[in-house]
Amino acid sequence: MVMPDTLAFKTARIVDIFQETAEIRSYFLSLEEEEDFQFTPGQFNMLGLPGVEEAAISFSSLAQPGNNFFMHTIACVGNVTSLIERMEIDGKLLIRGPFGYGWPTEEIVGKDILLVAGGVGLAPLRPFLLYCLEKRNQINNLYLVYGARTPEEMVFQKDLMDWQKKEEISTIYCVDKLPEYSSLLPNVGLVTHFLEDLQIDLSRALVCMCGPEIMMRFVARKLLLQGYSEKDLYLAMERRMRCGTGHCGHCQIGAKFVCQDGPIFQYPDIKPFADTML
Ligand SMILES: Cc1cc2nc3c(=O)[nH]c(=O)nc-3n(C[C@H](O)[C@H](O)[C@H](O)COP(=O)(O)OP(=O)(O)OC[C@H]3O[C@@H](n4cnc5c(N)ncnc54)[C@H](O)[C@@H]3O)c2cc1C
């Protein structure tokens, strides 16, 4: 893992902005001070502006060796994110990071990999999915099940269409409500409903999920009942976070700090703690 100077801010310039949905935008950023900025899928930055708090935001892009570009995909929900939403190209953000342990990139060889995402939860999974596609010859089957309330609320629509056409990955997109016409042709229903149809080899399964905790709770329960083993399930946990360095305790779940021990956890690591929804 890359160990940053945890309290030092770096300045990142907004190179481009893409409106994903009515409330979610992707920001393409470049670091002013570093030529080569490396991070792993599932890690996150603390993002802020001078004089305001910070928000934890995952990388939604894959790091490329020798450059300092990265992407964050941000839902406008509160203090920091609504200020970021007002920013334009060439605006400057303060960042600290990268922080945390990411998805199990070391574990993918020979596996059937199932990615399950809900809403903006696809953002932290996107770099892992791109990583799996890069290493496609090392893994067995690759699946993405992605759900949102409506097709308009789905992020990375261009990627979704590309992935839908690729032989290397099997996709199932589903929504709660479907308008008459949708280019993505999603199914109607919850992600849990579509998990039964997948022909996954349980002896070599790896499941990574990110989305609302209620979704992850039901997905985990369903998969465990289907015979998946607990250690094959990885979940991204989100908690209110201040320092990102394991000192303030805001993000604590039992004995674990989401910022330092996570945000990606193996199911057995968080199962014992009563304050999770799992
Ligand atoms: C590791 C990690 C990665 C994340 N990655 C992403 C990402 O890639 N994209 C993304 O969009 N989000 C991501 N998040 C979520 C993001 O950090 C939160 O939504 C964050 O709170 C936004 O900051 P804000 O200041 O804009 O919102 P806040 O002002 O903190 O408000 C956020 C929500 O919390 C409510 N709230 C405010 N104060 C309190 C309080 N004291 N107690 C309880 N609820 C309160 C608000 O009403 C609002 O609904 C991530 C979180 C974590 C921990």
mmCIF file of C-alpha atoms and ligand atoms in Angstrom, residues 44 55-58 73-75 77-81 238-241 263, ligand 1:
data_model
loop_
_atom_site.group_PDB
_atom_site.id
_atom_site.type_symbol
_atom_site.label_atom_id
_atom_site.label_comp_id
_atom_site.label_asym_id
_atom_site.label_seq_id
_atom_site.Cartn_x
_atom_site.Cartn_y
_atom_site.Cartn_z
ATOM 1 C CA PHE A 44 -9.842 6.976 -1.284
ATOM 2 C CA ALA A 55 -15.232 14.429 2.591
ATOM 3 C CA ALA A 56 -13.899 10.929 1.922
ATOM 4 C CA ILE A 57 -14.177 10.120 -1.785
ATOM 5 C CA SER A 58 -12.990 6.939 -3.540
ATOM 6 C CA THR A 73 -17.229 10.603 -8.903
ATOM 7 C CA ILE A 74 -19.180 12.585 -6.348
ATOM 8 C CA ALA A 75 -22.836 12.670 -5.307
ATOM 9 C CA VAL A 77 -25.334 15.350 -0.636
ATOM 10 C CA GLY A 78 -24.053 17.858 1.925
ATOM 11 C CA ASN A 79 -21.631 20.609 2.946
ATOM 12 C CA VAL A 80 -18.416 19.701 1.128
ATOM 13 C CA THR A 81 -19.925 17.991 -1.888
ATOM 14 C CA GLU A 238 -18.799 4.049 4.332
ATOM 15 C CA ARG A 239 -18.776 5.923 7.626
ATOM 16 C CA ARG A 240 -18.607 9.610 8.491
ATOM 17 C CA MET A 241 -14.919 10.373 8.553
ATOM 18 C CA PRO A 263 -12.824 0.821 3.585
HETATM 19 C C1 LIG B 1 -14.171 5.544 2.298
HETATM 20 C C2 LIG B 1 -15.305 6.344 1.718
HETATM 21 C C3 LIG B 1 -15.400 6.519 0.348
HETATM 22 C C4 LIG B 1 -16.431 7.286 -0.201
HETATM 23 N N1 LIG B 1 -16.486 7.440 -1.557
HETATM 24 C C5 LIG B 1 -17.442 8.214 -2.091
HETATM 25 C C6 LIG B 1 -17.482 8.425 -3.505
HETATM 26 O O1 LIG B 1 -16.655 7.920 -4.263
HETATM 27 N N2 LIG B 1 -18.462 9.233 -4.000
HETATM 28 C C7 LIG B 1 -19.397 9.816 -3.181
HETATM 29 O O2 LIG B 1 -20.260 10.546 -3.687
HETATM 30 N N3 LIG B 1 -19.405 9.626 -1.837
HETATM 31 C C8 LIG B 1 -18.435 8.849 -1.276
HETATM 32 N N4 LIG B 1 -18.397 8.667 0.074
HETATM 33 C C9 LIG B 1 -19.447 9.285 0.913
HETATM 34 C C10 LIG B 1 -19.063 10.720 1.288
HETATM 35 O O3 LIG B 1 -17.864 10.752 2.008
HETATM 36 C C11 LIG B 1 -20.191 11.293 2.162
HETATM 37 O O4 LIG B 1 -21.372 11.394 1.410
HETATM 38 C C12 LIG B 1 -19.797 12.627 2.775
HETATM 39 O O5 LIG B 1 -20.513 12.788 3.992
HETATM 40 C C13 LIG B 1 -20.089 13.826 1.895
HETATM 41 O O6 LIG B 1 -19.660 14.971 2.573
HETATM 42 P P1 LIG B 1 -20.544 16.310 2.650
HETATM 43 O O7 LIG B 1 -19.799 17.244 3.559
HETATM 44 O O8 LIG B 1 -20.878 16.790 1.290
HETATM 45 O O9 LIG B 1 -21.871 15.824 3.291
HETATM 46 P P2 LIG B 1 -22.343 16.017 4.823
HETATM 47 O O10 LIG B 1 -22.550 17.453 5.122
HETATM 48 O O11 LIG B 1 -21.400 15.253 5.677
HETATM 49 O O12 LIG B 1 -23.752 15.311 4.738
HETATM 50 C C14 LIG B 1 -23.892 13.982 4.202
HETATM 51 C C15 LIG B 1 -25.196 13.381 4.677
HETATM 52 O O13 LIG B 1 -25.112 13.149 6.070
HETATM 53 C C16 LIG B 1 -26.131 13.865 6.735
HETATM 54 N N5 LIG B 1 -25.511 14.391 7.960
HETATM 55 C C17 LIG B 1 -24.883 15.573 8.120
HETATM 56 N N6 LIG B 1 -24.414 15.705 9.367
HETATM 57 C C18 LIG B 1 -24.741 14.552 10.031
HETATM 58 C C19 LIG B 1 -24.479 14.038 11.338
HETATM 59 N N7 LIG B 1 -23.853 14.726 12.278
HETATM 60 N N8 LIG B 1 -24.911 12.773 11.629
HETATM 61 C C20 LIG B 1 -25.555 12.040 10.726
HETATM 62 N N9 LIG B 1 -25.831 12.473 9.460
HETATM 63 C C21 LIG B 1 -25.423 13.706 9.121
HETATM 64 C C22 LIG B 1 -26.582 14.942 5.791
HETATM 65 O O14 LIG B 1 -27.937 15.304 6.016
HETATM 66 C C23 LIG B 1 -26.402 14.277 4.449
HETATM 67 O O15 LIG B 1 -27.501 13.457 4.131
HETATM 68 C C24 LIG B 1 -17.396 7.887 0.646
HETATM 69 C C25 LIG B 1 -17.314 7.692 2.039
HETATM 70 C C26 LIG B 1 -16.296 6.932 2.569
HETATM 71 C C27 LIG B 1 -16.194 6.758 4.047
#
